[in-house]
Amino acid sequence: MSSYSRTSAHKTSRTSGLAIAGLVCGIVGLLFLPIILGPLAIIFGAVALHQTGSAMAKWGIGLGVADIVLMIVMFAVAAGNGGSFTWNVG
């Protein structure tokens, strides 16, 4: 008769909920409210990186930084245009 080990059937996941939250905040922050979601993505990503070291946490931090850079560029363009920022398509 053969015996089965219970430990081999159960695998642990290294992705935390904070890493997912940081990634989602970073992605959504590229489109909406980068002034709020960018820093949140960096904070969530940094905490998750400290806890698990997952790649998703690193992406959350990177997207949070991109959100903040995008926000600074948008403010600079708005300041150069007399305080307005408009998109013209076509």
XYZ file of C-alpha atoms in Angstrom:
90
model
C 0.000 0.000 0.000
C 1.301 3.447 -0.825
C 0.927 6.516 1.309
C 0.459 10.037 0.089
C 1.977 13.092 1.610
C -0.446 15.859 2.455
C 2.157 18.590 2.116
C 2.822 18.016 -1.582
C -0.828 18.504 -2.543
C -1.079 21.932 -0.952
C 0.855 24.795 -2.537
C 1.077 28.217 -0.977
C 0.556 31.366 -2.977
C 3.062 34.208 -2.683
C 0.699 36.882 -3.994
C -0.971 38.977 -1.345
C -4.122 41.027 -1.486
C -2.088 44.185 -0.976
C -0.046 43.432 -4.099
C -3.247 43.043 -6.098
C -4.638 46.263 -4.596
C -1.448 48.125 -5.495
C -1.534 46.828 -9.054
C -5.209 47.735 -9.504
C -4.677 51.215 -8.019
C -1.732 51.738 -10.362
C -3.647 50.677 -13.468
C -6.813 52.628 -12.658
C -4.692 55.620 -11.580
C -3.356 55.931 -15.116
C -6.877 56.862 -16.216
C -8.613 58.362 -13.158
C -7.436 60.279 -10.074
C -3.664 59.756 -10.312
C -3.131 62.165 -7.389
C -4.895 59.718 -5.034
C -4.367 56.298 -6.593
C -0.666 56.757 -7.384
C 0.478 57.116 -3.764
C -1.926 54.351 -2.713
C -0.388 52.021 -5.293
C 3.098 52.811 -3.978
C 2.086 52.234 -0.354
C 0.214 48.975 -1.050
C 3.018 47.748 -3.287
C 5.733 48.576 -0.745
C 3.936 46.775 2.080
C 3.274 43.746 -0.133
C 6.881 43.753 -1.341
C 8.072 43.709 2.258
C 5.688 40.840 3.126
C 6.004 38.587 0.077
C 8.521 40.001 -2.390
C 6.192 39.259 -5.322
C 6.610 40.698 -8.792
C 3.045 42.018 -8.693
C 4.033 44.292 -5.799
C 6.943 45.649 -7.854
C 4.598 46.386 -10.759
C 2.232 48.179 -8.362
C 5.067 50.409 -7.153
C 6.172 51.114 -10.729
C 2.675 52.008 -11.877
C 2.222 54.235 -8.814
C 5.378 56.139 -9.740
C 4.123 56.393 -13.340
C 0.830 57.826 -12.030
C 2.656 60.530 -10.105
C 4.903 61.387 -13.075
C 1.831 61.578 -15.332
C 0.129 63.880 -12.853
C 3.168 66.197 -12.731
C 3.316 66.327 -16.551
C -0.400 67.111 -16.738
C -0.017 69.929 -14.200
C 2.952 71.344 -16.130
C 1.009 71.286 -19.410
C -1.998 72.899 -17.736
C 0.196 75.625 -16.231
C 1.718 76.318 -19.653
C -1.724 76.643 -21.243
C -3.074 79.212 -18.831
C -4.527 76.718 -16.362
C -6.482 74.531 -18.758
C -5.851 71.051 -20.050
C -7.937 69.788 -22.952
C -7.780 66.812 -25.275
C -8.465 67.417 -28.963
C -9.230 64.337 -31.040
C -9.454 64.617 -34.793
